[in-house]
Amino acid sequence: MTACPTGIAHTYMAAEKLTQAAEALGHDIKVETQGSIGAENELTDNDVSRADGIIVAADKDVDLSRFVGKRLLVVGVAEGIHHPERLIERVMAAPVHEGDGGGMGADGGGVGSRGGPGVLGPGLGAGRGTVYKALMNGVSYMIPFVVVGGLLIAVSLALGGHPRPDGGLVIPDGTFWKHVNDIGVIGFTLMVPILSGYIAYAIGDRPALVPGMIGGWIANTGALYDSKSGAGFIGAIVTGFLAGYLVLWIKRIRVPRFVRPIMPIIVIPVVATSVLGLFFIYVLGRPIAWVFEHLTGWLDGLTGASAALLGVLLGLMIAFDMGGPVNKTAFLFGAGLVSKNPEIMGMCAAAIPVPPLGQGLATLLRRGMFSEQERETGLAALFMGFFGITEGAIPFAAARPARVIPANMLGGAVAGAIAGLASVGDSVPHGGPIVAVLGAVSGVAMFFVAIGVGMVATALTTVTLMAVGRGERAGSAEGGSGAGAVAVPVARTGGVGVAAPGAADVLSGYLTARTVRLDLAAVRKEAAIRELAEVLAGTGQVRDVDALVTAALAREELGTTGLGEEIAIPHAKTDAVTAPVVGFARSAEGIEWGALDGSKARLIFMIAVPEALAGDEHLRILALLARKLLDPGFRERLLDAEGEGAVLGVLAEVR
């Protein structure tokens, strides 16, 4: 099962990665997704009973009660994206879920929830993971209310508003659009108690829901404790956690048997709601409201360089982990202030689409630097960026983190700074061009300028860092020459590029059409290893190209992998890959590889195997290749083969 706070991208990316990993490892798998539209591909009772183990990759509250008696592994959704093979191996040794608060280990190895379906339970304590999951659970339930409310308000103002003398728009009372606006305001009003309620629910289960929601309403109603604006989302977060842990504490109190049936439906909700509500009104309300009011006042006073600096900070956070905890923290900050200071959300909204749009643009600007699969992913990233889904850039960041993440952060910071300087406002807690199209943005022109400049900055930085990392290339690659020119492989009908899908697989499917390059552009060993690593990344089995290159070069330092006879087999044992993968490339001129016979390598195979499979499988692949490459006729056929199909036909002889 996979689930993330927003249920838009991470949920489905984790499901896809787990499915791919299971197929590669020879396991049957069924993945239920708890997305924003609800559960899909649901696990039936029969599915659960037949399963050897259950993996839950989730950053929100999910129902675990149906998995009692099964081996259960609960981790964050990011683990499902980045380490799917490892999860499949770990679940086979995971503890059996008893449903009584077993607790999550330090590595997220198991979970228990006393008395209900919450993913968090009393066994978890108050660790950072618990706090984050509870907070994200509240955010996931809050987002639909603020998006619907914000869009209805934006549409009603755009279509039914009339200019006011002092600026802004006003909707006449009694009109159709006034009623639409009122419905939107209700959505906004519910935002704070929903956030508080579902934070509490994630910690204390159903008995904590009512205290959390009522506590959140009290936090947002300043008149109850003599405050002008209330405690806002800060107060909601406080009441959510207080309600959750208060309910957990009450649950531990021993009561007579005859009282137990009414504890969860009467005693706990009534006591917790009363205690929390009165405590907030008399003790916490005013101090938190004071902090919130001064924070809002300080943000209102930001202009010029100060606003730009805040935009830079928010943009960096939004782009850093693309939907992860740092991104969500910045988003929550903007969303919580959207009704009082929409300029803060405007900075976030401008930065949100920059990573996917920038990476998509990079694949269009320098197509030869990217594999066919990456170019297809780039088009999808452009689409996701338009709709404000930052996670569209994750595949690129996973393959080249040292290059893509800094580029994303630069673009996000630029977009946030421009939006801050221009006082761009966003009345909806969402980002991307779509919110401007729907009329939720003020300062539309500068909003698009901010996104455009940030997108270009990300794209140019990405291709520049990739070019620098490629090292020396042949002086020209289809039209680039001269001092300082960086040559990149360009797809040609005759041979350069990744071979077309659909040809034969080799070495148990580890070497495929996707991992063949017929005309290597590199002229030095280090650059050739990087170029082959980037070819392997096109399979989706490489989570970190830089780490793979580092591991391969470290192996070269132990002794050359140049075998002589114009052959080199660089290899690496590293968790930078998720499954064994083998690449092949030919070099027309040959590359100096330190072979004992002095020959330059023209036939180059690259092998990458995860640490867990680094024993027999690694040696088996090496043995198969080495034995076949002893045949001079095989080497000659491999050098003379014209076109991808012919090369793959020769490689199919490796058995």
XYZ file of C-alpha atoms in Angstrom:
655
model
C 0.000 0.000 0.000
C 1.298 3.464 -0.849
C 0.049 6.847 0.356
C 1.398 10.378 0.641
C -0.039 13.541 2.220
C -1.344 15.024 -1.034
C -1.990 11.759 -2.848
C -0.933 13.196 -6.187
C 2.528 12.005 -7.211
C 4.539 10.181 -4.521
C 1.721 7.669 -4.015
C 1.781 6.490 -7.621
C 5.548 6.770 -8.087
C 6.122 4.482 -5.102
C 3.540 2.022 -6.431
C 5.236 1.913 -9.827
C 8.719 1.450 -8.338
C 7.551 -1.370 -6.059
C 5.841 -3.095 -8.988
C 8.956 -2.824 -11.153
C 11.187 -4.099 -8.361
C 8.941 -7.074 -7.636
C 8.885 -8.057 -11.301
C 12.680 -7.783 -11.489
C 13.048 -9.987 -8.396
C 10.522 -12.545 -9.625
C 7.785 -11.819 -7.064
C 4.057 -11.339 -7.550
C 2.820 -8.062 -6.090
C -0.376 -6.065 -5.827
C -0.205 -2.418 -4.792
C -3.150 -0.514 -3.361
C -2.805 3.256 -3.793
C -4.404 5.643 -1.316
C -4.400 8.669 -3.620
C -6.282 11.924 -3.609
C -9.216 10.253 -5.385
C -9.403 7.479 -2.801
C -8.259 3.869 -2.719
C -7.507 2.197 -6.049
C -6.562 -1.408 -6.813
C -7.755 -2.266 -3.301
C -6.350 -5.274 -1.479
C -9.102 -7.807 -0.859
C -9.275 -10.132 2.139
C -8.127 -12.920 -0.166
C -5.133 -10.838 -1.328
C -4.109 -10.203 2.264
C -4.494 -13.835 3.314
C -2.341 -15.033 0.383
C 0.389 -12.433 0.890
C 3.764 -13.417 2.334
C 4.110 -9.899 3.714
C 2.618 -6.417 3.593
C 4.571 -3.242 2.794
C 2.972 0.076 3.741
C 4.886 3.029 2.276
C 2.941 5.980 3.640
C 3.395 9.435 5.095
C -0.202 9.674 6.293
C -2.634 7.767 8.465
C -3.781 4.483 6.912
C -5.839 1.556 8.215
C -3.596 -1.263 9.426
C -6.244 -3.299 11.237
C -6.835 -5.591 8.243
C -3.186 -6.716 8.293
C -3.248 -8.311 11.756
C -1.440 -11.643 11.662
C 0.682 -10.779 8.597
C 4.298 -9.729 8.359
C 4.077 -5.937 8.191
C 6.687 -3.358 7.212
C 5.724 0.321 7.552
C 8.005 3.005 6.101
C 7.771 6.468 4.575
C 6.592 6.774 0.994
C 10.042 7.979 -0.101
C 11.449 4.554 0.835
C 9.076 2.995 -1.663
C 10.433 5.263 -4.384
C 14.143 5.030 -3.624
C 14.618 1.553 -2.087
C 11.847 -0.757 -3.385
C 14.061 -3.864 -3.676
C 15.329 -3.408 -0.139
C 11.753 -3.183 1.168
C 10.755 -6.394 -0.590
C 13.696 -8.181 1.015
C 13.035 -6.689 4.469
C 9.336 -7.523 4.571
C 10.148 -11.237 4.459
C 11.738 -10.878 7.905
C 9.392 -8.207 9.286
C 7.546 -8.862 12.566
C 3.992 -10.147 12.499
C 1.501 -7.325 13.117
C -0.454 -7.963 16.310
C -2.495 -4.757 16.247
C -1.691 -3.907 19.845
C 0.978 -1.240 19.716
C 4.149 -3.020 18.765
C 5.799 0.244 17.859
C 7.953 1.314 14.962
C 11.633 0.533 15.219
C 14.412 2.934 14.498
C 14.461 1.878 10.903
C 10.734 1.904 10.451
C 10.561 -1.810 10.619
C 7.116 -2.298 12.133
C 4.142 -0.549 13.610
C 1.350 -1.029 16.059
C -1.779 0.954 16.811
C -3.695 0.360 19.990
C -7.377 0.113 19.550
C -7.783 1.332 16.016
C -6.586 1.872 12.513
C -4.159 4.735 12.937
C -0.711 4.328 11.445
C 0.670 6.049 14.511
C 0.136 4.557 17.885
C 1.212 4.765 21.486
C 4.181 2.555 20.831
C 5.703 5.224 18.630
C 6.490 7.806 21.252
C 7.124 11.393 20.267
C 9.922 10.932 17.764
C 10.498 13.155 14.785
C 8.946 10.590 12.433
C 5.760 10.518 14.490
C 5.469 14.288 14.552
C 6.032 14.542 10.809
C 3.524 11.828 9.942
C 0.870 13.331 12.189
C 1.434 16.803 10.760
C 1.316 15.507 7.185
C -1.866 13.592 7.948
C -3.489 16.867 8.979
C -2.164 18.609 5.887
C -3.465 15.866 3.579
C -7.025 16.298 4.868
C -6.738 20.084 4.956
C -5.642 20.566 1.340
C -8.987 19.733 -0.355
C -10.788 22.284 1.830
C -8.356 25.100 1.136
C -8.096 24.342 -2.579
C -11.864 24.180 -3.082
C -12.464 27.195 -0.864
C -9.701 29.221 -2.474
C -10.721 28.429 -6.037
C -14.376 29.253 -5.382
C -13.360 32.578 -3.855
C -10.999 33.308 -6.759
C -13.565 32.431 -9.436
C -16.326 34.416 -7.720
C -14.100 37.493 -7.454
C -12.930 37.155 -11.058
C -16.428 36.788 -12.520
C -18.638 38.620 -10.038
C -16.385 41.206 -8.433
C -16.570 44.973 -8.964
C -13.623 47.341 -8.463
C -13.498 49.238 -5.176
C -12.285 52.829 -4.941
C -9.444 51.791 -2.642
C -8.431 48.907 -4.894
C -9.401 45.251 -4.922
C -12.764 43.730 -5.732
C -16.098 43.496 -3.946
C -19.015 41.182 -4.753
C -22.500 42.733 -4.319
C -24.703 41.084 -1.692
C -27.516 38.850 -2.880
C -25.882 37.958 -6.194
C -25.126 34.490 -7.496
C -21.374 35.061 -7.207
C -21.764 36.242 -3.622
C -23.254 32.868 -2.748
C -20.386 31.112 -4.533
C -17.969 33.268 -2.542
C -19.722 32.395 0.723
C -19.371 28.684 -0.017
C -15.660 29.213 -0.597
C -15.350 31.083 2.700
C -16.880 28.083 4.481
C -14.150 25.895 2.996
C -11.507 28.296 4.277
C -13.135 28.429 7.706
C -13.035 24.649 8.002
C -9.352 24.531 7.048
C -7.997 25.125 10.553
C -10.188 22.669 12.521
C -9.640 20.001 9.847
C -5.868 20.411 10.171
C -6.054 20.146 13.946
C -8.537 17.273 13.969
C -6.599 14.986 11.676
C -3.289 15.662 13.396
C -5.006 14.467 16.562
C -6.603 11.512 14.753
C -3.216 10.295 13.491
C -1.938 10.160 17.075
C -4.925 9.172 19.193
C -7.253 7.543 16.650
C -11.005 8.258 16.439
C -11.515 9.409 20.057
C -9.066 12.259 19.356
C -10.873 13.540 16.249
C -13.569 15.579 18.008
C -11.238 17.198 20.587
C -8.817 18.041 17.790
C -11.442 19.631 15.544
C -13.135 21.601 18.308
C -9.729 22.661 19.605
C -8.816 23.880 16.124
C -12.064 25.846 15.866
C -11.339 27.478 19.226
C -7.806 28.303 18.055
C -9.226 30.044 14.986
C -11.892 31.965 16.944
C -10.014 34.793 18.604
C -13.118 36.253 20.262
C -13.068 33.368 22.744
C -9.790 34.600 24.258
C -9.843 38.324 23.412
C -7.728 38.163 20.265
C -8.378 40.080 17.055
C -7.236 37.435 14.602
C -7.018 34.162 16.521
C -4.103 31.752 16.661
C -4.516 30.528 13.076
C -2.727 27.486 11.759
C -0.074 27.668 14.492
C -2.794 27.262 17.091
C -4.317 24.427 15.059
C -1.051 22.517 15.051
C -0.715 22.990 18.811
C -4.280 21.861 19.550
C -3.929 18.892 17.206
C -0.896 17.512 18.993
C -2.274 18.330 22.441
C -5.550 16.561 21.661
C -3.807 13.497 20.250
C -1.445 12.971 23.156
C -4.083 13.893 25.747
C -6.303 11.129 24.368
C -3.411 8.661 24.446
C -2.823 9.510 28.086
C -6.499 9.077 28.986
C -6.556 5.698 27.197
C -3.880 4.404 29.553
C -5.969 5.087 32.647
C -7.386 1.866 34.083
C -11.166 2.024 34.452
C -13.788 -0.471 35.655
C -14.906 -3.012 33.080
C -18.446 -1.610 32.856
C -17.058 1.829 31.882
C -14.845 0.588 29.046
C -17.550 0.404 26.338
C -18.392 4.101 26.699
C -14.801 5.315 26.987
C -14.107 5.881 23.242
C -17.487 7.393 22.363
C -18.377 9.438 25.458
C -15.793 9.698 28.228
C -12.620 10.311 26.220
C -14.064 12.813 23.694
C -15.963 14.800 26.336
C -13.109 14.959 28.845
C -10.429 15.674 26.237
C -12.516 18.344 24.491
C -13.360 20.118 27.745
C -9.824 20.035 29.125
C -8.211 21.093 25.852
C -10.753 23.817 25.093
C -10.562 25.448 28.515
C -6.776 25.126 28.642
C -6.457 26.882 25.292
C -8.915 29.660 26.175
C -7.388 30.464 29.561
C -3.707 29.611 29.056
C -2.467 29.122 25.491
C -4.767 31.209 23.311
C -3.420 34.700 23.926
C 0.321 33.858 23.747
C -0.067 31.906 20.506
C -2.315 34.584 19.009
C 0.292 37.195 19.940
C 2.965 35.213 18.082
C 0.690 34.735 15.060
C -0.310 38.414 14.934
C 3.290 39.595 15.158
C 4.374 37.077 12.529
C 1.632 38.293 10.210
C 2.514 41.915 10.915
C 6.178 41.293 10.209
C 5.357 39.561 6.936
C 3.008 42.386 5.937
C 5.875 44.810 6.407
C 8.253 42.937 4.125
C 9.074 44.900 0.983
C 11.907 45.033 -1.500
C 15.005 43.139 -0.414
C 13.315 41.650 2.669
C 10.492 40.154 0.613
C 12.985 38.885 -1.952
C 15.030 37.235 0.786
C 11.963 35.443 2.131
C 11.111 34.396 -1.429
C 14.604 32.969 -1.848
C 14.271 30.961 1.373
C 10.830 29.584 0.495
C 11.931 28.829 -3.070
C 14.963 26.906 -1.841
C 12.790 24.863 0.526
C 10.133 24.146 -2.109
C 12.713 22.929 -4.637
C 15.018 21.056 -2.262
C 13.170 17.771 -1.804
C 10.263 18.218 -4.249
C 7.315 17.184 -2.103
C 9.292 15.958 0.891
C 9.211 17.301 4.455
C 11.184 20.482 3.698
C 8.923 21.251 0.749
C 5.799 20.554 2.821
C 7.044 22.810 5.630
C 7.345 25.762 3.250
C 3.987 24.928 1.694
C 2.270 24.752 5.082
C 3.746 28.132 6.012
C 2.326 29.714 2.857
C -1.007 27.890 3.061
C -1.518 28.842 6.703
C -1.177 32.536 5.881
C -3.005 32.481 2.560
C -6.068 34.345 3.841
C -4.088 37.021 5.701
C -1.031 37.412 3.496
C -1.460 35.847 0.027
C 1.927 37.229 -1.051
C 3.627 34.490 0.986
C 1.730 31.830 -0.925
C 2.527 33.733 -4.109
C 6.239 33.139 -3.520
C 5.610 29.441 -2.920
C 3.272 29.162 -5.907
C 5.897 30.598 -8.251
C 8.568 28.177 -7.009
C 6.397 25.038 -6.953
C 6.371 24.336 -10.739
C 9.963 25.386 -11.436
C 11.746 22.014 -10.835
C 9.573 19.929 -13.209
C 9.287 22.705 -15.798
C 13.031 23.347 -15.663
C 13.964 19.679 -16.038
C 11.452 19.253 -18.846
C 12.924 22.275 -20.630
C 16.441 20.859 -20.182
C 15.447 17.687 -22.051
C 14.231 19.856 -24.931
C 17.275 22.140 -24.996
C 19.910 19.372 -25.015
C 18.138 16.225 -26.120
C 21.399 14.399 -26.744
C 22.312 14.547 -23.075
C 19.278 12.510 -22.083
C 18.144 8.982 -22.804
C 14.939 8.282 -24.671
C 13.186 7.421 -21.415
C 14.383 10.652 -19.808
C 13.100 12.681 -22.749
C 9.693 11.062 -22.339
C 9.833 11.781 -18.617
C 10.700 15.390 -19.464
C 7.468 15.822 -21.401
C 5.520 14.398 -18.470
C 7.383 16.773 -16.137
C 6.285 19.771 -18.214
C 2.671 18.650 -17.896
C 3.007 18.079 -14.140
C 4.708 21.437 -13.696
C 1.822 23.247 -15.354
C -0.489 21.756 -12.742
C 1.862 22.575 -9.875
C 3.125 19.064 -9.106
C 6.741 19.519 -8.004
C 7.278 15.763 -7.798
C 7.579 15.631 -11.595
C 11.283 16.438 -11.174
C 12.024 13.521 -8.837
C 13.156 11.027 -11.549
C 15.827 13.480 -12.700
C 16.962 14.230 -9.151
C 17.170 10.525 -8.354
C 19.442 9.890 -11.341
C 21.712 12.945 -10.897
C 21.179 14.429 -7.421
C 24.433 16.406 -7.340
C 23.477 18.233 -10.526
C 19.698 18.384 -10.564
C 18.958 19.363 -6.948
C 21.232 22.466 -6.968
C 19.743 23.478 -10.323
C 16.216 23.059 -8.968
C 17.047 25.081 -5.860
C 18.574 27.901 -7.894
C 15.490 28.131 -10.091
C 13.133 27.945 -7.112
C 15.047 30.686 -5.294
C 14.983 32.942 -8.367
C 11.239 32.421 -8.862
C 10.488 33.038 -5.178
C 12.610 36.197 -5.120
C 10.950 37.703 -8.201
C 7.483 36.904 -6.852
C 8.427 38.497 -3.528
C 9.792 41.661 -5.152
C 6.682 41.988 -7.325
C 4.253 41.281 -4.433
C 2.613 38.458 -6.362
C -0.336 37.075 -4.410
C -2.006 33.672 -4.532
C -5.351 33.150 -2.821
C -5.240 29.360 -3.220
C -2.760 27.059 -1.454
C -1.475 25.577 -4.690
C 1.038 26.562 -7.321
C 1.884 26.440 -10.984
C 0.453 28.209 -14.026
C -2.909 26.530 -13.446
C -3.711 28.773 -10.460
C -3.166 31.885 -12.580
C -5.310 30.471 -15.385
C -8.120 29.970 -12.868
C -7.832 33.537 -11.608
C -6.373 32.874 -8.165
C -3.255 35.024 -8.670
C -2.762 38.767 -8.396
C 0.107 40.189 -10.413
C -0.320 37.555 -13.117
C 2.304 38.982 -15.483
C 5.078 38.948 -12.885
C 3.916 35.531 -11.699
C 4.637 34.110 -15.146
C 7.884 36.082 -15.346
C 8.986 34.538 -12.039
C 8.137 31.020 -13.212
C 9.739 31.561 -16.619
C 13.005 32.954 -15.290
C 13.213 30.253 -12.623
C 12.482 27.542 -15.192
C 15.197 28.792 -17.548
C 17.688 29.106 -14.680
C 17.021 25.506 -13.664
C 17.282 24.176 -17.215
C 20.510 26.013 -18.067
C 22.128 25.102 -14.761
C 21.175 21.457 -15.217
C 22.660 21.102 -18.694
C 25.757 23.083 -17.687
C 26.442 20.880 -14.669
C 25.800 17.766 -16.751
C 28.216 18.984 -19.428
C 30.898 19.739 -16.846
C 30.436 16.311 -15.308
C 30.833 14.506 -18.592
C 34.523 15.408 -18.730
C 36.333 15.514 -22.045
C 34.432 14.556 -25.117
C 35.563 14.153 -28.659
C 36.291 17.637 -30.000
C 32.999 17.655 -31.835
C 29.715 15.798 -31.689
C 27.666 16.413 -34.786
C 28.419 20.092 -35.104
C 30.253 21.355 -31.995
C 34.006 22.018 -32.194
C 36.763 24.289 -31.121
C 38.326 25.113 -27.800
C 36.049 24.738 -24.874
C 33.276 23.073 -26.862
C 31.537 20.306 -24.985
C 30.557 17.400 -27.185
C 27.529 15.376 -26.267
C 26.158 12.274 -27.926
C 23.400 13.065 -30.380
C 20.874 10.489 -31.552
C 21.470 9.559 -35.212
C 19.869 7.037 -37.456
C 23.129 5.272 -38.034
C 24.278 4.517 -34.561
C 24.740 7.057 -31.802
C 22.246 6.884 -28.978
C 20.426 4.295 -27.019
C 19.242 1.347 -28.991
C 15.583 1.113 -29.766
C 13.378 -0.838 -27.382
C 12.034 -4.168 -28.470
C 15.292 -5.958 -29.382
C 16.530 -9.100 -27.684
C 17.523 -9.122 -24.031
C 20.914 -10.461 -22.941
C 22.271 -11.811 -19.640
C 18.918 -12.635 -18.028
C 17.555 -9.311 -19.227
C 20.223 -7.234 -17.473
C 21.555 -6.028 -20.846
C 18.784 -4.697 -23.049
C 18.282 -2.429 -26.025
C 18.073 0.509 -23.616
C 21.597 -0.119 -22.336
C 23.441 -0.208 -25.665
C 25.354 2.736 -27.137
C 26.948 2.125 -30.517
C 29.230 5.140 -30.795
C 30.702 6.272 -27.485
C 31.562 9.980 -27.511
C 34.018 9.918 -24.606
C 37.770 9.780 -25.238
C 38.951 9.133 -21.668
C 38.185 6.330 -19.237
C 36.525 8.504 -16.575
C 34.249 10.180 -19.107
C 33.373 6.824 -20.682
C 32.326 5.398 -17.314
C 30.075 8.400 -16.694
C 28.557 8.185 -20.166
C 27.770 4.504 -19.673
C 26.350 5.195 -16.205
C 23.981 7.729 -17.748
C 22.951 5.150 -20.344
C 22.162 2.713 -17.522
C 20.107 5.424 -15.813
C 17.696 5.248 -18.742
C 16.452 1.907 -17.426
C 15.113 3.482 -14.246
C 17.300 1.100 -12.204
C 19.860 3.774 -11.238
C 18.918 5.963 -8.300
C 22.178 7.963 -8.204
C 24.417 8.288 -11.277
C 27.141 10.132 -9.362
C 27.363 7.393 -6.734
C 27.530 4.727 -9.449
C 30.380 6.561 -11.202
C 32.228 6.989 -7.899
C 31.931 3.263 -7.143
C 33.133 2.274 -10.623
C 36.127 4.622 -10.441
C 36.970 3.318 -6.969
C 37.085 -0.184 -8.460
C 39.431 1.077 -11.186
C 41.825 2.322 -8.500
C 42.162 -1.246 -7.199
C 43.330 -2.403 -10.620
C 42.441 -1.783 -14.219
C 39.383 -3.481 -15.701
C 40.979 -3.256 -19.131
C 41.368 -6.929 -20.101
C 43.347 -6.416 -23.280
C 42.227 -7.492 -26.750
C 40.422 -4.091 -26.962
C 38.063 -5.073 -24.114
C 37.180 -3.319 -20.844
C 34.612 -4.403 -18.249
C 34.247 -1.660 -15.602
C 31.996 -2.801 -12.776
C 30.616 -1.626 -9.461
C 28.902 -3.113 -6.427
C 26.753 -0.305 -5.097
C 23.273 0.500 -3.826
C 23.224 3.338 -6.346
C 21.412 0.748 -8.510
C 18.226 -1.031 -7.547
C 18.824 -4.188 -9.590
C 21.630 -5.720 -11.670
C 22.086 -3.873 -14.951
C 24.647 -4.224 -17.756
C 25.532 -1.742 -20.490
C 27.547 -2.063 -23.691
C 29.256 0.586 -25.796
C 31.645 0.706 -28.742
C 34.370 3.293 -29.202
C 35.503 3.889 -32.760
C 38.947 5.234 -31.825
C 39.417 3.262 -28.638
C 40.017 4.532 -25.090
C 43.171 4.101 -23.028
C 42.196 1.741 -20.184
C 45.540 0.588 -18.809
C 45.363 -2.892 -20.341
C 48.498 -5.025 -19.972
C 48.760 -5.582 -23.733
C 48.620 -1.816 -24.326
C 45.491 -1.999 -26.489
C 42.815 0.681 -26.298
C 39.344 -0.430 -25.277
C 36.837 -0.481 -28.124
C 34.354 -2.962 -26.644
C 33.242 -1.765 -23.222
C 30.788 -3.514 -20.926
C 29.678 -1.887 -17.668
C 28.187 -3.993 -14.880
C 26.400 -2.527 -11.847
C 24.985 -4.741 -9.100
C 23.375 -3.819 -5.740
C 25.401 -4.677 -2.635
C 22.891 -7.334 -1.602
C 23.412 -9.208 -4.897
C 27.125 -8.536 -5.181
C 28.222 -12.131 -4.629
C 27.284 -14.938 -6.978
C 25.294 -12.821 -9.432
C 28.099 -10.308 -9.895
C 30.646 -13.059 -10.542
C 28.261 -14.965 -12.822
C 27.843 -11.957 -15.119
C 31.591 -11.337 -15.227
C 32.279 -14.996 -15.972
C 29.755 -15.193 -18.811
C 31.146 -12.086 -20.472
C 34.798 -12.957 -20.003
C 34.336 -16.489 -21.358
C 32.545 -15.323 -24.498
C 34.929 -12.434 -25.113
C 37.820 -14.909 -25.362
C 36.383 -15.873 -28.743
C 38.097 -13.703 -31.418
C 35.242 -14.349 -33.831
C 32.708 -13.021 -31.320
C 34.757 -9.857 -30.801
C 35.092 -9.356 -34.532
C 31.363 -9.785 -35.115
C 30.637 -7.318 -32.322
C 32.939 -4.707 -33.863
C 31.607 -5.185 -37.390
C 27.876 -5.356 -36.615
C 25.957 -2.466 -38.180
C 22.964 -1.083 -36.347
C 21.364 -1.905 -33.027
C 19.596 -5.025 -34.210
C 22.769 -6.634 -35.500
C 24.716 -5.766 -32.343
C 22.014 -7.209 -30.095
C 21.924 -10.325 -32.229
C 25.627 -10.866 -31.583
C 25.277 -10.073 -27.875
C 22.519 -12.676 -27.609
C 25.273 -15.295 -27.985
C 26.366 -14.509 -24.408
C 24.824 -17.315 -22.328
